[in-house]
PDB file of C-alpha atoms in Angstrom:
ATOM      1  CA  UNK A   1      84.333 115.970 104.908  1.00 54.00           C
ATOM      2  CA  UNK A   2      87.029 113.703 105.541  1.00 82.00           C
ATOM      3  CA  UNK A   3      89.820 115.781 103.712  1.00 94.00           C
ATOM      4  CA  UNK A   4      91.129 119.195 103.215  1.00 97.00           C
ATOM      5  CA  UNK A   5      88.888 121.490 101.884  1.00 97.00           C
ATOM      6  CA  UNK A   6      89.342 124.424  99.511  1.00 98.00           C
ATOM      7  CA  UNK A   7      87.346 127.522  98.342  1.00 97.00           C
ATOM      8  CA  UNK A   8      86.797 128.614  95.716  1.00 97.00           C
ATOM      9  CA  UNK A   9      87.335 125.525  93.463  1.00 97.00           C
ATOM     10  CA  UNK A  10      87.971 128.993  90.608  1.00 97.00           C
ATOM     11  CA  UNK A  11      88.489 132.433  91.389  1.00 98.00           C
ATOM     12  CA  UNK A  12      88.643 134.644  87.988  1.00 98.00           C
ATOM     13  CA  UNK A  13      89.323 138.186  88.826  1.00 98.00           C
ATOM     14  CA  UNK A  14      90.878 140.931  87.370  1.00 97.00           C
ATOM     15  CA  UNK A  15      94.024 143.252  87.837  1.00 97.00           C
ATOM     16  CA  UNK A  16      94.761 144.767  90.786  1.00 97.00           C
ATOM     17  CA  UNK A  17      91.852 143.447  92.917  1.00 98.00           C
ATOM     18  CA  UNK A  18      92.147 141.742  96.270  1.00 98.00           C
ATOM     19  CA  UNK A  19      91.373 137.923  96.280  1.00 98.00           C
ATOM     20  CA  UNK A  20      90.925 135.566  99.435  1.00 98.00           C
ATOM     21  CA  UNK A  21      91.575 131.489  99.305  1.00 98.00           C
ATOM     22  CA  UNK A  22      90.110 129.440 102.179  1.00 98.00           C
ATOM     23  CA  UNK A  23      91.751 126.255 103.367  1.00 98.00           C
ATOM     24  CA  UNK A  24      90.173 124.180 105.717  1.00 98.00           C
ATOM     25  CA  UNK A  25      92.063 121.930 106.976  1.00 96.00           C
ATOM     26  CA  UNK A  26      91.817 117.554 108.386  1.00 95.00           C
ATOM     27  CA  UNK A  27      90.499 117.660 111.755  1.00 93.00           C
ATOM     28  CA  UNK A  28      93.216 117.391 114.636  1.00 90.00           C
ATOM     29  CA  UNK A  29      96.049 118.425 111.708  1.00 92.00           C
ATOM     30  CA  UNK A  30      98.197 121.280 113.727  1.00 91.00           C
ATOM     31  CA  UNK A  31     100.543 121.937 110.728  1.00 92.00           C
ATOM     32  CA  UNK A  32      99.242 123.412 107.869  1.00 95.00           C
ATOM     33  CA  UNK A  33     100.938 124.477 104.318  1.00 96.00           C
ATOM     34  CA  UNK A  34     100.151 126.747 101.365  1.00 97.00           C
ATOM     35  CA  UNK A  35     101.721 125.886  97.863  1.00 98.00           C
ATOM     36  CA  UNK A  36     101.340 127.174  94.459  1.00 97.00           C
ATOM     37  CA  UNK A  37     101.327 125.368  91.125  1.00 97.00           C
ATOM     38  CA  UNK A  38     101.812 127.011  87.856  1.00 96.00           C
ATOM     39  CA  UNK A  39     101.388 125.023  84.880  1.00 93.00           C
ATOM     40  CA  UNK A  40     103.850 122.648  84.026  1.00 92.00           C
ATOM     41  CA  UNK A  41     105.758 123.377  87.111  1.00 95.00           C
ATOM     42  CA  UNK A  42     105.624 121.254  90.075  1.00 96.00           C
ATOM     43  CA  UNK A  43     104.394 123.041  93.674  1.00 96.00           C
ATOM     44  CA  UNK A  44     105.845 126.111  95.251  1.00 96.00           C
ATOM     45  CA  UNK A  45     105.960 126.534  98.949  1.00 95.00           C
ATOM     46  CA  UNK A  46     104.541 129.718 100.327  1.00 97.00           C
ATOM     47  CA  UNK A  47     103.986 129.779 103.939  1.00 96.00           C
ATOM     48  CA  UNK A  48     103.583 126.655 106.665  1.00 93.00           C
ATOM     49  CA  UNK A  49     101.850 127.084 109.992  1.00 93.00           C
ATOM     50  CA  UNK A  50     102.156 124.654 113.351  1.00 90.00           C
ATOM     51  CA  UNK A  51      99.198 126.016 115.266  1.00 89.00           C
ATOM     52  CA  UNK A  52      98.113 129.882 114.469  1.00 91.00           C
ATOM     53  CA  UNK A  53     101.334 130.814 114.177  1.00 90.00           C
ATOM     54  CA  UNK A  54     103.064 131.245 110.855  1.00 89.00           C
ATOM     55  CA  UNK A  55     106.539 129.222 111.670  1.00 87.00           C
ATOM     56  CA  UNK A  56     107.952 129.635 108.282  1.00 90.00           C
ATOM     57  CA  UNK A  57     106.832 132.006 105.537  1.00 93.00           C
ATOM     58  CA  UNK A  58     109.771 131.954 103.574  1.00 92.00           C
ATOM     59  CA  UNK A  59     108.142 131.478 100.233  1.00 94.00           C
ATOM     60  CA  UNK A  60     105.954 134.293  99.830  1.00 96.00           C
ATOM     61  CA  UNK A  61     106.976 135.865  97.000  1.00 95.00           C
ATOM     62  CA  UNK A  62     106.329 139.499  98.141  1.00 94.00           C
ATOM     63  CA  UNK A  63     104.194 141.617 100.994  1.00 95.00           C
ATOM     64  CA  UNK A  64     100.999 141.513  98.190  1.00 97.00           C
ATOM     65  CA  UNK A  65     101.154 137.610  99.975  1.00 98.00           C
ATOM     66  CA  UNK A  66      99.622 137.540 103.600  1.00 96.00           C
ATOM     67  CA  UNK A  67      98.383 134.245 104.670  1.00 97.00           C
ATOM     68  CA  UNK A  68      96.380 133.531 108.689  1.00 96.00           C
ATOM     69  CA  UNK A  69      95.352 131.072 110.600  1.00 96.00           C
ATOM     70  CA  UNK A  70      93.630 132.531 114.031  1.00 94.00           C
ATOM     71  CA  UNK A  71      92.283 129.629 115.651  1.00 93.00           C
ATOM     72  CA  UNK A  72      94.769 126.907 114.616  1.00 91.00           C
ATOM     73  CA  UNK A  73      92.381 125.596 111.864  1.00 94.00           C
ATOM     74  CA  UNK A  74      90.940 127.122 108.646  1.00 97.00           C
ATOM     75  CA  UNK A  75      93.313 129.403 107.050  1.00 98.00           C
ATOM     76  CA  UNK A  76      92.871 131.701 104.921  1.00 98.00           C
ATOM     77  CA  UNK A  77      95.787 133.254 101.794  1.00 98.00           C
ATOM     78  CA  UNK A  78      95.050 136.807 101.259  1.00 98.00           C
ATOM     79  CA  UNK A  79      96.663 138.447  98.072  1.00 98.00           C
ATOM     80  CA  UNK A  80      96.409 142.030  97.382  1.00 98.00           C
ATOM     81  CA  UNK A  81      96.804 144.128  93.892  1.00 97.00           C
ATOM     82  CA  UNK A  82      96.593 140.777  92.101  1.00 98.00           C
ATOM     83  CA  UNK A  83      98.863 140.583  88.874  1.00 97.00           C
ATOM     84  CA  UNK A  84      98.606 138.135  86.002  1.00 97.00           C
ATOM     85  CA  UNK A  85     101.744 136.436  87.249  1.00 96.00           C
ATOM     86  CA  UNK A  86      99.717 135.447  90.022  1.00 97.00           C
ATOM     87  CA  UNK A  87      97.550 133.207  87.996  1.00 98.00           C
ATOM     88  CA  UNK A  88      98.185 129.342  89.413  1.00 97.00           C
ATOM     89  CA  UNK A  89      96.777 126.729  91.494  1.00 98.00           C
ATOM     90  CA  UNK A  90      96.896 127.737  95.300  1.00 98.00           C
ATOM     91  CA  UNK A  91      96.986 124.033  97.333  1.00 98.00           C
ATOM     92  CA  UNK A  92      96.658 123.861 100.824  1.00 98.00           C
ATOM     93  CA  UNK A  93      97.687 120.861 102.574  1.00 96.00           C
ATOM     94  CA  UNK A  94      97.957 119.496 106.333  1.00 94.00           C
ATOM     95  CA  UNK A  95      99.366 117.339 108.137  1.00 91.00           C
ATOM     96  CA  UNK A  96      99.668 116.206 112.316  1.00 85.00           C
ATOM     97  CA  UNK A  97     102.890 117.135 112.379  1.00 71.00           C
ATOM     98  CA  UNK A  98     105.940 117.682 110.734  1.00 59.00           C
ATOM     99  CA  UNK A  99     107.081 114.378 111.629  1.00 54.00           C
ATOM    100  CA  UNK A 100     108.798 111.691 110.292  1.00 54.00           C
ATOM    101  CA  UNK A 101     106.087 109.894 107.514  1.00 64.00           C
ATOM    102  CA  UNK A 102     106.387 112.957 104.871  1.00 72.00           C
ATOM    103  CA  UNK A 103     102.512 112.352 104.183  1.00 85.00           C
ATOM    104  CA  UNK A 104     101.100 116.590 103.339  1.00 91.00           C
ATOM    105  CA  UNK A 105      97.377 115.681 103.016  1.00 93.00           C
ATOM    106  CA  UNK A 106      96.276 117.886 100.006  1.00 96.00           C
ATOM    107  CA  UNK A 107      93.388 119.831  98.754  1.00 97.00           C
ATOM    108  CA  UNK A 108      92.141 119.877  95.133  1.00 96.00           C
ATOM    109  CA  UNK A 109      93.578 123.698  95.433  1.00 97.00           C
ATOM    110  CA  UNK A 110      91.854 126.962  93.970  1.00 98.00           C
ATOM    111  CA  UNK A 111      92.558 128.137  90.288  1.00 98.00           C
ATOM    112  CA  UNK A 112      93.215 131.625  90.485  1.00 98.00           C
ATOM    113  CA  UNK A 113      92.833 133.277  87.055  1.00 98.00           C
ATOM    114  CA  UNK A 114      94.059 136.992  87.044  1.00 98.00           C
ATOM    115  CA  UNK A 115      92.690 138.418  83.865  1.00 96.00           C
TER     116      UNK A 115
ATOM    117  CA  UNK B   1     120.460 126.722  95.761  1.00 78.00           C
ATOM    118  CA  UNK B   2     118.388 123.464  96.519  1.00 83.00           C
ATOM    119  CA  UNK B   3     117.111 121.664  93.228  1.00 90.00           C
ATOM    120  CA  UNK B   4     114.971 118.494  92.223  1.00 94.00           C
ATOM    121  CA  UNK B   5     115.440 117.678  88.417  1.00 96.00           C
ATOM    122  CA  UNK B   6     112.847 114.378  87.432  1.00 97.00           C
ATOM    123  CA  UNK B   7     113.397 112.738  84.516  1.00 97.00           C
ATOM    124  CA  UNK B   8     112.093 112.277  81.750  1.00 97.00           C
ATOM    125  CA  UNK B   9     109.353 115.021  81.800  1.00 96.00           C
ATOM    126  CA  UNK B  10     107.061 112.626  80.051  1.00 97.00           C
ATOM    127  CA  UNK B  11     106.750 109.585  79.203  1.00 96.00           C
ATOM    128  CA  UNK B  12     103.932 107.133  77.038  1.00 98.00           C
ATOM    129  CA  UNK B  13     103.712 103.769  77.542  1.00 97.00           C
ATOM    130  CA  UNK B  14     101.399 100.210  77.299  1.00 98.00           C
ATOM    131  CA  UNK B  15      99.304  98.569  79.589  1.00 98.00           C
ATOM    132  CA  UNK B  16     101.822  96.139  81.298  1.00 98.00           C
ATOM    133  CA  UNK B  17     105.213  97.356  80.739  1.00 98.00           C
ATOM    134  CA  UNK B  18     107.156  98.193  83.656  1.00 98.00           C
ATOM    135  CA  UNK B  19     108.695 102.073  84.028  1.00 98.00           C
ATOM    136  CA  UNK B  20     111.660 103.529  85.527  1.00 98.00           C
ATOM    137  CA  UNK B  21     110.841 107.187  87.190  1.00 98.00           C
ATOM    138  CA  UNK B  22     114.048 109.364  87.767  1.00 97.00           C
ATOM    139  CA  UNK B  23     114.845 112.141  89.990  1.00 96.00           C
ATOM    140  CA  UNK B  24     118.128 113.821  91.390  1.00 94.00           C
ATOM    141  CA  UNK B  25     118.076 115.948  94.655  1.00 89.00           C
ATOM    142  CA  UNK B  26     120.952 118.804  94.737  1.00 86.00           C
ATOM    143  CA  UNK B  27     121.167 119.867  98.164  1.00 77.00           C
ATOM    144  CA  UNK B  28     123.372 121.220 100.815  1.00 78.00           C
ATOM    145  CA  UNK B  29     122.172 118.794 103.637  1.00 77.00           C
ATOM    146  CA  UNK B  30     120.096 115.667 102.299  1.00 79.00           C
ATOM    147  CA  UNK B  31     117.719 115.044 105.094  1.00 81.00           C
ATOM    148  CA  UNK B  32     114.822 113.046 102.997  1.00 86.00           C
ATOM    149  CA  UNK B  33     113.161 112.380  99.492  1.00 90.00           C
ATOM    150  CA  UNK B  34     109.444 112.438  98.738  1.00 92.00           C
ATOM    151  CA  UNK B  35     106.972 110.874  95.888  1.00 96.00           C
ATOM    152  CA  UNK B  36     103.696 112.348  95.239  1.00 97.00           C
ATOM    153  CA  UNK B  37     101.039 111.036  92.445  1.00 97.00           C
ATOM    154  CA  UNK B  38      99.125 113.824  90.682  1.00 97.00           C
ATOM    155  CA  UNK B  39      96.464 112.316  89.089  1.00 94.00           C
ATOM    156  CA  UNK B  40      94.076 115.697  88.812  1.00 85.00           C
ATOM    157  CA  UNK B  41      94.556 118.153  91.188  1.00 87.00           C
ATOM    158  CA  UNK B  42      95.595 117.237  94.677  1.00 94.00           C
ATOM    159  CA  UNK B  43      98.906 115.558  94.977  1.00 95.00           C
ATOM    160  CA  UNK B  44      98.949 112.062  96.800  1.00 95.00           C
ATOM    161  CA  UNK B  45     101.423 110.910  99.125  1.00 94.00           C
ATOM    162  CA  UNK B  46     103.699 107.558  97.625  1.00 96.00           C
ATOM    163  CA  UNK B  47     106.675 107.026  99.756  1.00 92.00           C
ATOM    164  CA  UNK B  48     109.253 109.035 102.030  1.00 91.00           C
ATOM    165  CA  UNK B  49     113.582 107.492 101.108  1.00 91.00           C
ATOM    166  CA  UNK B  50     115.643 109.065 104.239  1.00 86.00           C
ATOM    167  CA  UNK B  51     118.033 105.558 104.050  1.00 73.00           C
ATOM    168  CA  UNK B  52     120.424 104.615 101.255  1.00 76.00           C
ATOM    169  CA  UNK B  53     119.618 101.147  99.556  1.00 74.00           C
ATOM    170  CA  UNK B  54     116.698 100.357 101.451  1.00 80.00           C
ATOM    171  CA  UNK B  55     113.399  99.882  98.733  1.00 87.00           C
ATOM    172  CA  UNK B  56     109.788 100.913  99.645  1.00 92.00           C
ATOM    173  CA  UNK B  57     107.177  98.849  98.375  1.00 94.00           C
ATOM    174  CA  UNK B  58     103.757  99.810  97.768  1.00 94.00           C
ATOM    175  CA  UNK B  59     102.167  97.105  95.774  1.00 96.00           C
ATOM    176  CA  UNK B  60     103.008  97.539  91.946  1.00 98.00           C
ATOM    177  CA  UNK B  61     105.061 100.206  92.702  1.00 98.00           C
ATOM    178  CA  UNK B  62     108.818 100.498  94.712  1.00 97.00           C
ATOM    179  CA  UNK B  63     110.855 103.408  95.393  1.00 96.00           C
ATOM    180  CA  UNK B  64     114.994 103.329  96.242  1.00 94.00           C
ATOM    181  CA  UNK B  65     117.609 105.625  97.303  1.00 91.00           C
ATOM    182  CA  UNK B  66     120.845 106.245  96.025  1.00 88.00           C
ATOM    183  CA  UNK B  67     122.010 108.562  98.994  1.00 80.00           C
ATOM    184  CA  UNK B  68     125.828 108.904  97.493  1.00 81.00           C
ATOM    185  CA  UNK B  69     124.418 109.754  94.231  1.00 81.00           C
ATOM    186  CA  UNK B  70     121.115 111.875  95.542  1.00 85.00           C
ATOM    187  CA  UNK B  71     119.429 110.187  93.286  1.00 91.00           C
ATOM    188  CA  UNK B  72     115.969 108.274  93.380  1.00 94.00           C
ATOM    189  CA  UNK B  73     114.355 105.722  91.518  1.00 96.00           C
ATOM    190  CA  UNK B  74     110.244 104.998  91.377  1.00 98.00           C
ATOM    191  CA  UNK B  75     109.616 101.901  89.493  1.00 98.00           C
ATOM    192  CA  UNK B  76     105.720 100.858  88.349  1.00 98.00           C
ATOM    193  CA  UNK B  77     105.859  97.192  87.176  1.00 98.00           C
ATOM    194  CA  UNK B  78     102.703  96.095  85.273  1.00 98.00           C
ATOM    195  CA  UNK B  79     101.282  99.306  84.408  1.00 98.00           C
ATOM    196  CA  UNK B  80      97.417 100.296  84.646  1.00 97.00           C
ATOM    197  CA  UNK B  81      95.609 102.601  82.856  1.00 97.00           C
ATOM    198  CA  UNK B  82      95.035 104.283  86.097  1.00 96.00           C
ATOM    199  CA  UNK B  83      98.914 104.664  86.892  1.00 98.00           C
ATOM    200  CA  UNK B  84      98.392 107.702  84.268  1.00 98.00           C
ATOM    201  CA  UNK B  85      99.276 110.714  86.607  1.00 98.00           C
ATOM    202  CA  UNK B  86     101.936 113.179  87.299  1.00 98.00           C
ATOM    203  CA  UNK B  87     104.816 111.912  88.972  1.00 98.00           C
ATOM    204  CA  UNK B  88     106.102 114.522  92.003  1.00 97.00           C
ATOM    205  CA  UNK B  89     110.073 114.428  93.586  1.00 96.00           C
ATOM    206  CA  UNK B  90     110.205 116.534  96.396  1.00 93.00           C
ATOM    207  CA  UNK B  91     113.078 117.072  99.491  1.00 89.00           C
ATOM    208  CA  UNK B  92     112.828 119.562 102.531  1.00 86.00           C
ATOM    209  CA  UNK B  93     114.737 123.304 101.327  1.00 83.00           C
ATOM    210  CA  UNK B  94     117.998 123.466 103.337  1.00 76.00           C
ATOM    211  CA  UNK B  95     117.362 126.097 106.171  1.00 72.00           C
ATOM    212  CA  UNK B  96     113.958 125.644 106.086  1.00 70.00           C
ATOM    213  CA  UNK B  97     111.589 124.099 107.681  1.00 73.00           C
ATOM    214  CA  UNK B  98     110.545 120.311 107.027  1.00 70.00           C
ATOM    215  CA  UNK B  99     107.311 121.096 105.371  1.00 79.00           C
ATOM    216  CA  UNK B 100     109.137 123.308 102.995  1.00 87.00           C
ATOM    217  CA  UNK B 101     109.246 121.313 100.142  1.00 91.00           C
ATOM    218  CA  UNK B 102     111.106 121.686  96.837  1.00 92.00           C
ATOM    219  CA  UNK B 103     109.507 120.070  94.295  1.00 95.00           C
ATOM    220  CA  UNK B 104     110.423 118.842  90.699  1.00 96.00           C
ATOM    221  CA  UNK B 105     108.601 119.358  87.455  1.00 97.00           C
ATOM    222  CA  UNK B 106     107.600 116.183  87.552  1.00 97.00           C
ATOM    223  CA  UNK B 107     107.548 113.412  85.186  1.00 98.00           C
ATOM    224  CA  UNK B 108     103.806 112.861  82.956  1.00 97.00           C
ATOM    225  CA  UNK B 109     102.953 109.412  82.761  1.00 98.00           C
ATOM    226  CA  UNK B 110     100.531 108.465  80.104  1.00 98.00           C
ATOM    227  CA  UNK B 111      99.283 104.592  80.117  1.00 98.00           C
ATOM    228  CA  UNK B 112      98.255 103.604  76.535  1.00 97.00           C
ATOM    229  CA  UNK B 113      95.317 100.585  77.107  1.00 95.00           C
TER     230      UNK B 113
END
């Protein structure tokens, strides 16, 4: 498709388990970003990437949060021991560059319920 | 620490009338202001303010800078049911990196037919 892709659309799990979220990304885009929504909040920033390499990870909240992105494209945000406080929206987004436009090219994000 | 505040949180109004979006960036070292529309789930880009004064215009909708104040308007004149979305303020976190963005709350539009 023409935009950025997420998986899984909904992701219920339960305490403690491990969950994966899968971002794939515009073609060509070299910077990618992970954000997280809570309800009535607006995004987060977690983690950006320019390439594979993670060039600012600032907003993880703690080491449960691990995100990659070997080959410069789809990228995947690994949490471990989920917690209930973990329950949001996860939205990737991408973009050429950082640049000067601004435009982050979002997904429809995952819902991650953490019963 | 950085902030965004939007104003007002939420806001219900008519087919046609025109409405006034607020938001007000506290930061160490302004460098830019974003809008985003959040009609479901994916935000949408609007416009990006880096120079005081100047207005972006995007059809029905115009966005303006008030770099003294850190302050920024987004204006919808002759509002459509389909103008009903979330409305996102965003600037890049001091220290960090450009895509780093803060975001507001946001301000709920709802338009009435």
């Amino acid at each position: 498709g023409a935009g950025v892709s997420q998986t899984p659309s909904n992701k219920v799990t339960e305490k403690g388990k491990y969950v994966e979220l899968r971002c794939d990304p515009i073609s060509g885009h070299t910077a990618l970003y992970w954000y997280r929504q809570s309800l009535g909040q607006g995004p987060e920033f977690l983690i950006y990437f320019q390439g594979t390499g993670a060039a600012d990870d600032s907003g993880l909240p703690n080491d449960r949060f691990f995100a990659v992105r070997p080959e410069g494209s789809v990228s995947t945000l690994k949490i471990q021991r989920t917690e209930r406080g973990d329950s949001a929206v996860y939205l990737c987004a991408s973009s050429l560059s950082l640049g000067d436009s601004g435009e982050l090219f979002f997904g429809e994000g995952s819902r991650l319920t953490v019963l | 620490e950085d902030k965004v505040v939007q104003s007002p949180l939420s806001l219900v109004v008519h087919e046609g009338d025109t409405v006034t979006l607020n938001c007000s960036y506290e930061v160490t070292n302004f460098r830019s202001l974003l809008w985003y529309k959040q009609e479901k789930k994916a935000p949408t880009f609007l416009f990006m303010l880096t120079s005081s004064g100047i207005e972006k215009k995007s059809g029905r909708l115009s966005s303006i800078l008030d770099k003294k104040e850190l302050s920024s308007i987004l204006n919808i004149t002759a509002t459509q049911t389909g103008d009903s979305a979330i409305y996102l303020c965003a600037g890049p976190s001091y220290g960090g990196s450009q895509g780093n963005l803060i975001f507001g709350k946001g301000t709920k539009l709802s338009v009435k037919p």
